[in-house]
Amino acid sequence: MQKLTFLTCIGTRPEIIKMAPVHKALQSLGHRALVIHTGQHEAIAHELYRFFDMPPDIVIDLQRKSSSLAHLTAALSDGLEAAMQNLQPDIILVQGDTTSAFIGALIGYYHNVPVAHVEAGLRTHQRDPFPEEKNRELIGRLARWHFPPTEQASSNLLAERIPAERIFEVGNTVIDAALWTRERLQRRTSESRQAIPAAARAFLGDYPHHQLILVTAHRRENWGEPIRQIARAVGTLLSEHPDTIALWPVHPNPDVRQDVEDAFRQMPQPVRDRICLTAPLEYPALIEVLARCHFTLTDSGGIQEEASAFAKPVLIARNSTERQELVDAGGARLVGTDAEQILLHAGRLLNDEISYRNMQVEHSPFGDGKSAQRIAAILSSTACGVLVDA
Ligand code: UDP
Protein backbone atom coordinates (compact mmCIF):
# COMPACT_ATOMS: atom_id res chain seq x y z
CA MET A 1 0.00 0.00 0.00
CA GLN A 2 1.29 3.43 -0.95
CA LYS A 3 2.04 5.72 2.02
CA LEU A 4 0.34 9.06 1.51
CA THR A 5 0.44 12.51 3.06
CA PHE A 6 -2.93 13.74 4.31
CA LEU A 7 -3.53 17.32 5.35
CA THR A 8 -6.49 18.05 7.62
CA CYS A 9 -7.73 21.68 7.78
CA ILE A 10 -9.28 22.45 11.14
CA GLY A 11 -10.88 25.65 12.42
CA THR A 12 -13.09 24.80 15.38
CA ARG A 13 -13.55 22.52 18.37
CA PRO A 14 -16.02 20.10 16.74
CA GLU A 15 -13.65 19.63 13.82
CA ILE A 16 -10.81 18.64 16.15
CA ILE A 17 -13.08 16.17 17.95
CA LYS A 18 -14.44 14.62 14.78
CA MET A 19 -11.12 14.46 12.92
CA ALA A 20 -9.03 13.07 15.79
CA PRO A 21 -10.24 9.49 15.21
CA VAL A 22 -9.53 9.78 11.46
CA HIS A 23 -6.07 11.16 12.18
CA LYS A 24 -5.30 8.20 14.45
CA ALA A 25 -6.72 5.68 11.96
CA LEU A 26 -4.62 7.08 9.09
CA GLN A 27 -1.48 7.02 11.22
CA SER A 28 -2.13 3.46 12.27
CA LEU A 29 -2.14 2.49 8.57
CA GLY A 30 1.29 4.11 8.23
CA HIS A 31 0.24 7.30 6.44
CA ARG A 32 1.61 10.74 7.21
CA ALA A 33 -1.22 12.75 8.79
CA LEU A 34 -0.66 16.50 9.03
CA VAL A 35 -2.88 19.06 10.70
CA ILE A 36 -3.27 22.72 9.96
CA HIS A 37 -5.10 24.81 12.54
CA THR A 38 -6.65 28.05 11.36
CA GLY A 39 -6.66 29.76 14.69
CA GLN A 40 -10.32 30.00 15.65
CA HIS A 41 -11.37 28.86 19.17
CA GLU A 42 -7.73 29.19 20.21
CA ALA A 43 -7.83 28.52 23.97
CA ILE A 44 -10.11 25.50 23.72
CA ALA A 45 -8.24 24.12 20.72
CA HIS A 46 -4.86 23.81 22.42
CA GLU A 47 -6.25 21.62 25.22
CA LEU A 48 -8.12 19.41 22.79
CA TYR A 49 -5.12 18.83 20.55
CA ARG A 50 -3.20 17.77 23.65
CA PHE A 51 -5.98 15.45 24.80
CA PHE A 52 -6.09 13.70 21.43
CA ASP A 53 -2.31 13.74 21.05
CA MET A 54 -2.64 15.49 17.69
CA PRO A 55 -0.42 18.59 17.75
CA PRO A 56 -1.04 20.82 14.71
CA ASP A 57 1.86 20.96 12.24
CA ILE A 58 1.00 24.50 11.23
CA VAL A 59 -1.03 27.13 13.06
CA ILE A 60 -2.24 29.97 10.88
CA ASP A 61 -2.48 33.27 12.68
CA LEU A 62 -5.41 34.84 10.90
CA GLN A 63 -4.73 38.43 12.02
CA ARG A 64 -8.42 39.25 11.86
CA LYS A 65 -9.09 42.93 11.35
CA SER A 66 -12.88 42.56 11.23
CA SER A 67 -15.48 39.95 12.05
CA SER A 68 -16.90 39.91 8.50
CA LEU A 69 -17.17 36.58 6.74
CA ALA A 70 -15.62 38.09 3.61
CA HIS A 71 -12.53 39.02 5.58
CA LEU A 72 -12.36 35.57 7.20
CA THR A 73 -12.65 33.94 3.78
CA ALA A 74 -9.83 36.06 2.37
CA ALA A 75 -7.55 35.53 5.40
CA LEU A 76 -8.13 31.77 5.36
CA SER A 77 -7.43 31.58 1.63
CA ASP A 78 -4.09 33.37 2.05
CA GLY A 79 -3.08 31.23 5.04
CA LEU A 80 -4.08 27.90 3.54
CA GLU A 81 -2.51 28.70 0.19
CA ALA A 82 0.88 29.31 1.84
CA ALA A 83 0.61 26.16 3.97
CA MET A 84 -0.36 24.10 0.95
CA GLN A 85 2.79 25.08 -0.87
CA ASN A 86 4.93 24.15 2.16
CA LEU A 87 3.34 20.81 2.96
CA GLN A 88 2.54 19.41 -0.51
CA PRO A 89 -0.13 16.94 0.63
CA ASP A 90 -1.50 14.15 -1.55
CA ILE A 91 -5.01 14.52 -0.14
CA ILE A 92 -6.84 17.23 1.80
CA LEU A 93 -9.33 16.31 4.50
CA VAL A 94 -12.06 18.65 5.63
CA GLN A 95 -14.89 18.05 8.07
CA GLY A 96 -18.39 19.43 8.30
CA ASP A 97 -19.37 22.93 7.34
CA THR A 98 -17.12 25.66 8.69
CA THR A 99 -15.61 28.37 6.53
CA SER A 100 -12.20 26.76 7.21
CA ALA A 101 -13.47 23.50 5.76
CA PHE A 102 -14.89 25.24 2.70
CA ILE A 103 -11.69 27.19 2.03
CA GLY A 104 -9.60 24.04 2.61
CA ALA A 105 -11.65 22.31 -0.09
CA LEU A 106 -11.39 25.30 -2.42
CA ILE A 107 -7.60 25.49 -2.07
CA GLY A 108 -7.42 21.75 -2.75
CA TYR A 109 -9.37 22.36 -5.95
CA TYR A 110 -7.08 25.22 -6.99
CA HIS A 111 -4.03 22.94 -6.53
CA ASN A 112 -5.60 19.86 -8.07
CA VAL A 113 -5.25 18.02 -4.76
CA PRO A 114 -8.25 15.71 -4.18
CA VAL A 115 -10.44 16.51 -1.20
CA ALA A 116 -12.17 14.13 1.19
CA HIS A 117 -15.21 15.47 3.04
CA VAL A 118 -15.97 13.91 6.41
CA GLU A 119 -19.57 14.30 7.66
CA ALA A 120 -20.81 15.13 4.19
CA GLY A 121 -24.41 15.54 3.09
CA LEU A 122 -26.04 17.23 6.08
CA ARG A 123 -28.71 19.67 4.92
CA THR A 124 -31.54 21.72 6.36
CA HIS A 125 -32.49 22.99 2.86
CA GLN A 126 -32.90 26.43 4.42
CA ARG A 127 -30.71 29.49 4.70
CA ASP A 128 -29.96 28.59 8.34
CA PRO A 129 -27.59 27.55 9.68
CA PHE A 130 -25.81 30.45 8.02
CA PRO A 131 -23.25 30.23 6.49
CA GLU A 132 -22.79 26.54 7.30
CA GLU A 133 -25.55 25.27 5.02
CA LYS A 134 -23.92 26.94 2.02
CA ASN A 135 -20.42 25.90 3.10
CA ARG A 136 -21.32 22.21 3.17
CA GLU A 137 -23.20 22.45 -0.12
CA LEU A 138 -20.16 24.06 -1.77
CA ILE A 139 -17.76 21.51 -0.28
CA GLY A 140 -20.05 18.91 -1.84
CA ARG A 141 -19.27 20.41 -5.26
CA LEU A 142 -15.52 20.27 -4.63
CA ALA A 143 -14.86 16.99 -2.83
CA ARG A 144 -13.72 13.73 -4.45
CA TRP A 145 -14.68 11.48 -1.52
CA HIS A 146 -17.90 12.12 0.40
CA PHE A 147 -18.28 10.44 3.78
CA PRO A 148 -21.90 10.96 4.84
CA PRO A 149 -22.72 9.65 8.30
CA THR A 150 -26.20 8.33 7.52
CA GLU A 151 -28.54 7.18 4.78
CA GLN A 152 -30.35 10.51 4.88
CA ALA A 153 -27.08 12.39 4.32
CA SER A 154 -26.18 10.01 1.45
CA SER A 155 -29.51 10.61 -0.24
CA ASN A 156 -29.06 14.38 0.09
CA LEU A 157 -25.82 14.01 -1.87
CA LEU A 158 -27.37 11.76 -4.49
CA ALA A 159 -30.17 14.32 -4.92
CA GLU A 160 -27.46 16.86 -5.72
CA ARG A 161 -26.18 14.54 -8.46
CA ILE A 162 -22.99 13.56 -6.75
CA PRO A 163 -21.93 10.24 -8.33
CA ALA A 164 -22.84 7.26 -6.16
CA GLU A 165 -19.36 5.73 -6.49
CA ARG A 166 -17.89 8.73 -4.67
CA ILE A 167 -20.25 8.42 -1.70
CA PHE A 168 -19.27 6.19 1.22
CA GLU A 169 -21.72 5.98 4.09
CA VAL A 170 -19.55 5.35 7.12
CA GLY A 171 -21.28 6.72 10.24
CA ASN A 172 -20.13 9.75 12.16
CA THR A 173 -16.66 9.94 13.71
CA VAL A 174 -18.13 11.95 16.59
CA ILE A 175 -19.33 8.62 17.99
CA ASP A 176 -15.82 7.14 17.70
CA ALA A 177 -14.44 10.10 19.67
CA ALA A 178 -17.17 10.02 22.33
CA LEU A 179 -16.84 6.27 22.97
CA TRP A 180 -13.05 6.46 22.99
CA THR A 181 -13.14 9.36 25.46
CA ARG A 182 -15.63 7.75 27.80
CA GLU A 183 -13.67 4.52 27.78
CA ARG A 184 -10.46 6.43 28.53
CA LEU A 185 -12.14 8.29 31.41
CA GLN A 186 -13.42 5.01 32.83
CA ARG A 187 -9.91 3.56 32.71
CA ARG A 188 -8.17 6.62 34.14
CA THR A 189 -10.34 7.46 37.10
CA SER A 190 -8.15 10.34 38.31
CA GLU A 191 -8.36 11.98 34.87
CA SER A 192 -12.11 11.48 35.01
CA ARG A 193 -12.34 13.19 38.43
CA GLN A 194 -10.27 16.13 37.23
CA ALA A 195 -12.03 16.55 33.91
CA ILE A 196 -14.89 18.56 35.42
CA PRO A 197 -13.87 22.01 36.77
CA ALA A 198 -13.78 22.27 40.57
CA ALA A 199 -16.87 24.48 40.99
CA ALA A 200 -19.02 22.29 38.75
CA ARG A 201 -17.67 19.18 40.48
CA ALA A 202 -18.59 20.62 43.89
CA PHE A 203 -22.06 21.51 42.57
CA LEU A 204 -22.63 17.95 41.31
CA GLY A 205 -21.28 16.61 44.61
CA ASP A 206 -23.89 18.68 46.49
CA TYR A 207 -26.75 17.01 44.60
CA PRO A 208 -25.69 13.38 44.09
CA HIS A 209 -29.26 12.05 43.79
CA HIS A 210 -30.84 14.85 41.76
CA GLN A 211 -31.64 14.39 38.09
CA LEU A 212 -29.19 16.37 36.00
CA ILE A 213 -30.14 18.32 32.88
CA LEU A 214 -27.31 19.44 30.63
CA VAL A 215 -28.18 22.68 28.84
CA THR A 216 -26.22 24.33 26.03
CA ALA A 217 -27.14 27.04 23.52
CA HIS A 218 -24.72 28.71 21.19
CA ARG A 219 -26.17 28.95 17.69
CA ARG A 220 -26.29 32.39 16.18
CA GLU A 221 -29.99 32.07 15.31
CA ASN A 222 -30.70 31.55 19.04
CA TRP A 223 -28.86 34.64 20.29
CA GLY A 224 -31.14 37.14 22.08
CA GLU A 225 -34.77 36.29 22.84
CA PRO A 226 -34.53 32.53 22.04
CA ILE A 227 -31.74 32.05 24.60
CA ARG A 228 -33.68 34.13 27.15
CA GLN A 229 -36.68 31.82 26.58
CA ILE A 230 -34.51 28.72 27.06
CA ALA A 231 -33.18 30.17 30.32
CA ARG A 232 -36.71 31.01 31.54
CA ALA A 233 -37.87 27.50 30.70
CA VAL A 234 -34.99 25.97 32.67
CA GLY A 235 -35.80 28.18 35.69
CA THR A 236 -39.50 27.24 35.63
CA LEU A 237 -38.69 23.56 35.12
CA LEU A 238 -36.44 23.48 38.15
CA SER A 239 -38.95 25.33 40.31
CA GLU A 240 -41.60 22.74 39.35
CA HIS A 241 -39.19 19.81 39.90
CA PRO A 242 -37.27 20.16 43.17
CA ASP A 243 -35.38 16.90 42.52
CA THR A 244 -33.75 18.33 39.40
CA ILE A 245 -30.55 20.30 38.79
CA ALA A 246 -29.12 21.91 35.64
CA LEU A 247 -25.57 22.40 34.45
CA TRP A 248 -25.16 24.99 31.71
CA PRO A 249 -21.76 25.61 30.11
CA VAL A 250 -22.40 29.12 28.78
CA HIS A 251 -21.06 30.17 25.40
CA PRO A 252 -18.29 32.80 25.80
CA ASN A 253 -19.99 35.37 23.55
CA PRO A 254 -20.64 38.37 25.88
CA ASP A 255 -24.23 38.91 24.64
CA VAL A 256 -25.09 35.25 25.20
CA ARG A 257 -23.57 35.38 28.69
CA GLN A 258 -25.49 38.53 29.50
CA ASP A 259 -28.84 37.04 28.41
CA VAL A 260 -28.32 33.85 30.42
CA GLU A 261 -27.10 35.68 33.52
CA ASP A 262 -29.97 38.21 33.41
CA ALA A 263 -32.55 35.43 33.24
CA PHE A 264 -30.71 33.58 36.00
CA ARG A 265 -30.75 36.64 38.31
CA GLN A 266 -34.53 36.87 38.05
CA MET A 267 -35.01 33.34 39.41
CA PRO A 268 -35.78 32.72 43.07
CA GLN A 269 -32.69 31.78 45.12
CA PRO A 270 -33.68 28.11 45.76
CA VAL A 271 -33.92 27.62 41.98
CA ARG A 272 -30.69 29.49 41.31
CA ASP A 273 -28.92 27.22 43.79
CA ARG A 274 -29.75 24.26 41.58
CA ILE A 275 -28.35 25.75 38.37
CA CYS A 276 -24.64 25.77 37.72
CA LEU A 277 -23.51 28.20 35.03
CA THR A 278 -19.95 27.43 33.97
CA ALA A 279 -17.53 28.43 31.26
CA PRO A 280 -17.54 26.02 28.27
CA LEU A 281 -16.34 22.64 29.49
CA GLU A 282 -13.29 20.93 28.14
CA TYR A 283 -14.33 18.02 25.96
CA PRO A 284 -13.60 15.18 28.45
CA ALA A 285 -15.67 17.06 31.05
CA LEU A 286 -18.50 17.50 28.60
CA ILE A 287 -18.45 13.77 27.86
CA GLU A 288 -18.35 12.96 31.57
CA VAL A 289 -21.37 15.22 32.27
CA LEU A 290 -23.29 13.95 29.26
CA ALA A 291 -22.77 10.35 30.31
CA ARG A 292 -24.08 11.28 33.74
CA CYS A 293 -27.07 13.50 32.84
CA HIS A 294 -30.74 12.50 32.72
CA PHE A 295 -31.32 14.32 29.43
CA THR A 296 -29.96 17.28 27.51
CA LEU A 297 -31.59 20.46 26.20
CA THR A 298 -29.30 21.75 23.49
CA ASP A 299 -28.95 23.48 20.13
CA SER A 300 -25.56 21.83 19.50
CA GLY A 301 -25.26 19.36 16.65
CA GLY A 302 -22.35 17.47 18.20
CA ILE A 303 -24.08 17.05 21.54
CA GLN A 304 -27.18 15.59 19.85
CA GLU A 305 -24.97 12.95 18.29
CA GLU A 306 -22.93 12.22 21.40
CA ALA A 307 -26.05 11.98 23.55
CA SER A 308 -27.35 9.25 21.24
CA ALA A 309 -24.19 7.21 21.83
CA PHE A 310 -24.99 7.25 25.57
CA ALA A 311 -28.76 6.69 25.12
CA LYS A 312 -29.60 10.11 26.59
CA PRO A 313 -32.80 11.80 25.39
CA VAL A 314 -32.27 15.10 23.58
CA LEU A 315 -34.57 18.12 23.42
CA ILE A 316 -33.35 20.14 20.47
CA ALA A 317 -33.73 23.89 21.07
CA ARG A 318 -34.02 24.73 17.37
CA ASN A 319 -36.73 24.96 14.75
CA SER A 320 -34.96 22.72 12.26
CA THR A 321 -32.33 20.04 12.46
CA GLU A 322 -29.99 18.44 9.96
CA ARG A 323 -29.92 15.42 12.26
CA GLN A 324 -33.47 14.23 11.71
CA GLU A 325 -32.28 10.61 12.08
CA LEU A 326 -32.29 10.87 15.86
CA VAL A 327 -35.75 12.47 15.85
CA ASP A 328 -36.99 9.64 13.61
CA ALA A 329 -35.38 7.04 15.87
CA GLY A 330 -37.28 8.57 18.80
CA GLY A 331 -34.18 9.77 20.67
CA ALA A 332 -34.67 13.50 20.11
CA ARG A 333 -37.53 16.03 19.90
CA LEU A 334 -37.39 19.29 18.08
CA VAL A 335 -38.82 21.60 20.74
CA GLY A 336 -37.77 25.01 19.38
CA THR A 337 -37.05 27.83 21.79
CA ASP A 338 -40.51 28.69 23.04
CA ALA A 339 -40.46 28.34 26.84
CA GLU A 340 -43.91 26.68 26.97
CA GLN A 341 -42.93 24.01 24.45
CA ILE A 342 -39.66 23.28 26.21
CA LEU A 343 -41.50 22.95 29.52
CA LEU A 344 -44.08 20.62 28.03
CA HIS A 345 -41.50 18.18 26.63
CA ALA A 346 -39.01 18.42 29.48
CA GLY A 347 -41.84 17.95 32.00
CA ARG A 348 -42.87 14.76 30.18
CA LEU A 349 -39.34 13.36 30.45
CA LEU A 350 -39.28 14.09 34.17
CA ASN A 351 -42.82 12.95 35.02
CA ASP A 352 -43.34 9.96 32.80
CA GLU A 353 -40.89 7.08 32.95
CA ILE A 354 -42.30 5.42 29.84
CA SER A 355 -41.84 8.61 27.78
CA TYR A 356 -38.30 8.76 29.10
CA ARG A 357 -37.49 5.14 28.26
CA ASN A 358 -39.01 5.54 24.81
CA MET A 359 -36.46 8.25 24.11
CA GLN A 360 -33.47 6.10 25.04
CA VAL A 361 -32.24 4.79 21.70
CA GLU A 362 -30.69 1.33 21.71
CA HIS A 363 -28.23 2.15 18.91
CA SER A 364 -27.08 5.57 17.82
CA PRO A 365 -28.29 6.30 14.28
CA PHE A 366 -25.03 8.19 13.78
CA GLY A 367 -22.56 5.36 14.05
CA ASP A 368 -21.01 2.46 15.88
CA GLY A 369 -17.62 3.92 16.77
CA LYS A 370 -15.81 2.48 13.72
CA SER A 371 -16.38 5.29 11.21
CA ALA A 372 -12.80 6.54 11.21
CA GLN A 373 -11.41 3.07 10.52
CA ARG A 374 -13.74 2.80 7.54
CA ILE A 375 -12.69 6.22 6.22
CA ALA A 376 -8.99 5.41 6.53
CA ALA A 377 -9.45 2.01 4.82
CA ILE A 378 -11.46 3.52 1.93
CA LEU A 379 -8.97 6.33 1.38
CA SER A 380 -6.06 3.89 1.48
CA SER A 381 -7.57 1.53 -1.03
CA THR A 382 -8.96 4.09 -3.49
CA ALA A 383 -6.44 6.95 -3.32
CA CYS A 384 -3.96 5.54 -5.84
CA GLY A 385 -6.49 5.44 -8.66
CA VAL A 386 -7.71 8.94 -7.84
CA LEU A 387 -4.20 10.39 -7.65
CA VAL A 388 -3.30 8.93 -11.04
CA ASP A 389 -6.40 10.60 -12.54
CA ALA A 390 -5.80 13.96 -10.80
N1 UDP B 1 -18.43 20.70 23.66
C1 UDP B 1 -17.44 20.81 24.62
N2 UDP B 1 -17.66 21.67 25.68
C2 UDP B 1 -18.81 22.40 25.83
C3 UDP B 1 -19.81 22.29 24.82
C4 UDP B 1 -19.58 21.42 23.75
O1 UDP B 1 -16.40 20.16 24.54
O2 UDP B 1 -18.93 23.15 26.80
C5 UDP B 1 -18.18 19.79 22.52
C6 UDP B 1 -19.28 18.77 22.33
O3 UDP B 1 -19.00 17.61 23.05
C7 UDP B 1 -19.30 18.52 20.85
C8 UDP B 1 -18.77 19.79 20.26
O4 UDP B 1 -18.17 20.52 21.33
O5 UDP B 1 -18.43 17.48 20.48
C9 UDP B 1 -19.92 20.54 19.67
O6 UDP B 1 -19.56 21.82 19.42
P1 UDP B 1 -20.60 22.97 19.29
O7 UDP B 1 -21.78 22.68 20.16
O8 UDP B 1 -19.82 24.22 19.55
O9 UDP B 1 -20.94 22.97 17.74
P2 UDP B 1 -21.89 22.13 16.79
O10 UDP B 1 -21.75 20.69 17.06
O11 UDP B 1 -23.29 22.64 17.00
O12 UDP B 1 -21.37 22.49 15.44
Short mmCIF file of N, CA and C in Angstrom, two decimals, residues 50-119:
data_model
loop_
_atom_site.label_atom_id
_atom_site.label_comp_id
_atom_site.label_asym_id
_atom_site.label_seq_id
_atom_site.Cartn_x
_atom_site.Cartn_y
_atom_site.Cartn_z
N ARG A 50 -4.02 18.50 22.69
CA ARG A 50 -3.20 17.77 23.65
C ARG A 50 -3.92 16.48 24.05
N PHE A 51 -5.21 16.62 24.36
CA PHE A 51 -5.98 15.45 24.80
C PHE A 51 -5.94 14.34 23.76
N PHE A 52 -6.06 14.72 22.50
CA PHE A 52 -6.09 13.70 21.43
C PHE A 52 -4.69 13.38 20.90
N ASP A 53 -3.68 13.97 21.48
CA ASP A 53 -2.31 13.74 21.05
C ASP A 53 -2.17 13.98 19.54
N MET A 54 -2.63 15.15 19.12
CA MET A 54 -2.64 15.49 17.69
C MET A 54 -2.16 16.94 17.53
N PRO A 55 -0.88 17.20 17.83
CA PRO A 55 -0.42 18.59 17.75
C PRO A 55 -0.47 19.10 16.32
N PRO A 56 -0.99 20.32 16.09
CA PRO A 56 -1.04 20.82 14.71
C PRO A 56 0.37 21.03 14.16
N ASP A 57 0.56 20.75 12.88
CA ASP A 57 1.86 20.96 12.24
C ASP A 57 2.04 22.42 11.88
N ILE A 58 0.94 23.07 11.54
CA ILE A 58 1.00 24.50 11.23
C ILE A 58 -0.19 25.18 11.90
N VAL A 59 0.07 26.32 12.53
CA VAL A 59 -1.03 27.13 13.06
C VAL A 59 -1.03 28.44 12.28
N ILE A 60 -2.15 28.72 11.65
CA ILE A 60 -2.24 29.97 10.88
C ILE A 60 -2.77 31.07 11.79
N ASP A 61 -2.01 32.13 11.90
CA ASP A 61 -2.48 33.27 12.68
C ASP A 61 -3.26 34.17 11.73
N LEU A 62 -4.57 34.18 11.91
CA LEU A 62 -5.41 34.84 10.90
C LEU A 62 -5.36 36.36 10.90
N GLN A 63 -4.84 36.95 11.97
CA GLN A 63 -4.73 38.43 12.02
C GLN A 63 -6.04 39.09 11.61
N ARG A 64 -7.12 38.74 12.30
CA ARG A 64 -8.42 39.25 11.86
C ARG A 64 -8.59 40.72 12.19
N LYS A 65 -8.91 41.50 11.14
CA LYS A 65 -9.09 42.93 11.35
C LYS A 65 -10.57 43.28 11.47
N SER A 66 -11.44 42.34 11.06
CA SER A 66 -12.88 42.56 11.23
C SER A 66 -13.54 41.21 11.40
N SER A 67 -14.80 41.24 11.84
CA SER A 67 -15.48 39.95 12.05
C SER A 67 -16.27 39.54 10.81
N SER A 68 -16.07 40.25 9.68
CA SER A 68 -16.90 39.91 8.50
C SER A 68 -16.48 38.57 7.90
N LEU A 69 -17.46 37.88 7.35
CA LEU A 69 -17.17 36.58 6.74
C LEU A 69 -16.28 36.74 5.51
N ALA A 70 -16.44 37.87 4.80
CA ALA A 70 -15.62 38.09 3.61
C ALA A 70 -14.15 38.19 4.02
N HIS A 71 -13.91 38.88 5.12
CA HIS A 71 -12.53 39.02 5.58
C HIS A 71 -11.97 37.66 6.03
N LEU A 72 -12.80 36.90 6.76
CA LEU A 72 -12.36 35.57 7.20
C LEU A 72 -12.01 34.70 5.99
N THR A 73 -12.87 34.74 4.98
CA THR A 73 -12.65 33.94 3.78
C THR A 73 -11.33 34.31 3.11
N ALA A 74 -11.08 35.61 3.02
CA ALA A 74 -9.83 36.06 2.37
C ALA A 74 -8.62 35.65 3.20
N ALA A 75 -8.71 35.85 4.53
CA ALA A 75 -7.55 35.53 5.40
C ALA A 75 -7.27 34.03 5.37
N LEU A 76 -8.33 33.22 5.40
CA LEU A 76 -8.13 31.77 5.36
C LEU A 76 -7.52 31.34 4.03
N SER A 77 -7.97 31.96 2.94
CA SER A 77 -7.43 31.58 1.63
C SER A 77 -5.94 31.85 1.58
N ASP A 78 -5.53 33.03 2.05
CA ASP A 78 -4.09 33.37 2.05
C ASP A 78 -3.30 32.38 2.89
N GLY A 79 -3.81 32.12 4.11
CA GLY A 79 -3.08 31.23 5.04
C GLY A 79 -2.98 29.82 4.51
N LEU A 80 -4.09 29.29 4.00
CA LEU A 80 -4.08 27.90 3.54
C LEU A 80 -3.27 27.74 2.25
N GLU A 81 -3.30 28.74 1.43
CA GLU A 81 -2.51 28.70 0.19
C GLU A 81 -1.02 28.56 0.52
N ALA A 82 -0.54 29.37 1.47
CA ALA A 82 0.88 29.31 1.84
C ALA A 82 1.22 27.94 2.43
N ALA A 83 0.34 27.45 3.31
CA ALA A 83 0.61 26.16 3.97
C ALA A 83 0.63 25.04 2.94
N MET A 84 -0.25 25.13 1.99
CA MET A 84 -0.36 24.10 0.95
C MET A 84 0.96 23.98 0.19
N GLN A 85 1.54 25.12 -0.12
CA GLN A 85 2.79 25.08 -0.87
C GLN A 85 3.92 24.46 -0.04
N ASN A 86 3.90 24.73 1.29
CA ASN A 86 4.93 24.15 2.16
C ASN A 86 4.78 22.66 2.33
N LEU A 87 3.54 22.20 2.51
CA LEU A 87 3.34 20.81 2.96
C LEU A 87 3.14 19.81 1.83
N GLN A 88 2.70 20.29 0.67
CA GLN A 88 2.54 19.41 -0.51
C GLN A 88 1.81 18.11 -0.21
N PRO A 89 0.59 18.19 0.32
CA PRO A 89 -0.13 16.94 0.63
C PRO A 89 -0.62 16.22 -0.62
N ASP A 90 -0.87 14.90 -0.46
CA ASP A 90 -1.50 14.15 -1.55
C ASP A 90 -3.02 14.34 -1.52
N ILE A 91 -3.55 14.44 -0.30
CA ILE A 91 -5.01 14.52 -0.14
C ILE A 91 -5.33 15.52 0.97
N ILE A 92 -6.39 16.30 0.75
CA ILE A 92 -6.84 17.23 1.80
C ILE A 92 -8.10 16.65 2.45
N LEU A 93 -8.15 16.75 3.76
CA LEU A 93 -9.33 16.31 4.50
C LEU A 93 -10.01 17.51 5.12
N VAL A 94 -11.31 17.62 4.93
CA VAL A 94 -12.06 18.65 5.63
C VAL A 94 -13.28 17.99 6.28
N GLN A 95 -13.80 18.65 7.29
CA GLN A 95 -14.89 18.05 8.07
C GLN A 95 -16.02 19.06 8.20
N GLY A 96 -17.23 18.63 7.94
CA GLY A 96 -18.39 19.43 8.30
C GLY A 96 -18.61 20.66 7.43
N ASP A 97 -18.80 21.80 8.06
CA ASP A 97 -19.37 22.93 7.34
C ASP A 97 -18.83 24.29 7.74
N THR A 98 -17.65 24.35 8.31
CA THR A 98 -17.12 25.66 8.69
C THR A 98 -16.54 26.36 7.45
N THR A 99 -16.26 27.64 7.62
CA THR A 99 -15.61 28.37 6.53
C THR A 99 -14.20 27.82 6.31
N SER A 100 -13.53 27.39 7.38
CA SER A 100 -12.20 26.76 7.21
C SER A 100 -12.29 25.53 6.32
N ALA A 101 -13.31 24.73 6.56
CA ALA A 101 -13.47 23.50 5.76
C ALA A 101 -13.74 23.87 4.30
N PHE A 102 -14.59 24.85 4.08
CA PHE A 102 -14.89 25.24 2.70
C PHE A 102 -13.64 25.77 2.00
N ILE A 103 -12.89 26.63 2.68
CA ILE A 103 -11.69 27.19 2.03
C ILE A 103 -10.63 26.10 1.83
N GLY A 104 -10.53 25.17 2.78
CA GLY A 104 -9.60 24.04 2.61
C GLY A 104 -9.94 23.29 1.33
N ALA A 105 -11.23 23.04 1.12
CA ALA A 105 -11.65 22.31 -0.09
C ALA A 105 -11.37 23.14 -1.34
N LEU A 106 -11.59 24.43 -1.25
CA LEU A 106 -11.39 25.30 -2.42
C LEU A 106 -9.89 25.36 -2.80
N ILE A 107 -9.04 25.44 -1.78
CA ILE A 107 -7.60 25.49 -2.07
C ILE A 107 -7.15 24.15 -2.66
N GLY A 108 -7.72 23.06 -2.16
CA GLY A 108 -7.42 21.75 -2.75
C GLY A 108 -7.77 21.76 -4.24
N TYR A 109 -8.93 22.28 -4.55
CA TYR A 109 -9.37 22.36 -5.95
C TYR A 109 -8.40 23.20 -6.77
N TYR A 110 -8.01 24.35 -6.24
CA TYR A 110 -7.08 25.22 -6.99
C TYR A 110 -5.76 24.49 -7.30
N HIS A 111 -5.32 23.63 -6.36
CA HIS A 111 -4.03 22.94 -6.53
C HIS A 111 -4.17 21.55 -7.13
N ASN A 112 -5.36 21.19 -7.53
CA ASN A 112 -5.60 19.86 -8.07
C ASN A 112 -5.24 18.76 -7.08
N VAL A 113 -5.46 19.03 -5.79
CA VAL A 113 -5.25 18.02 -4.76
C VAL A 113 -6.63 17.51 -4.36
N PRO A 114 -6.89 16.20 -4.48
CA PRO A 114 -8.25 15.71 -4.18
C PRO A 114 -8.63 15.91 -2.72
N VAL A 115 -9.92 16.15 -2.53
CA VAL A 115 -10.44 16.51 -1.20
C VAL A 115 -11.38 15.42 -0.72
N ALA A 116 -11.23 15.06 0.56
CA ALA A 116 -12.17 14.13 1.19
C ALA A 116 -12.99 14.90 2.21
N HIS A 117 -14.32 14.73 2.15
CA HIS A 117 -15.21 15.47 3.04
C HIS A 117 -15.83 14.53 4.07
N VAL A 118 -15.45 14.73 5.31
CA VAL A 118 -15.97 13.91 6.41
C VAL A 118 -17.22 14.58 6.98
N GLU A 119 -18.23 13.80 7.25
CA GLU A 119 -19.57 14.30 7.66
C GLU A 119 -20.20 15.12 6.53
#
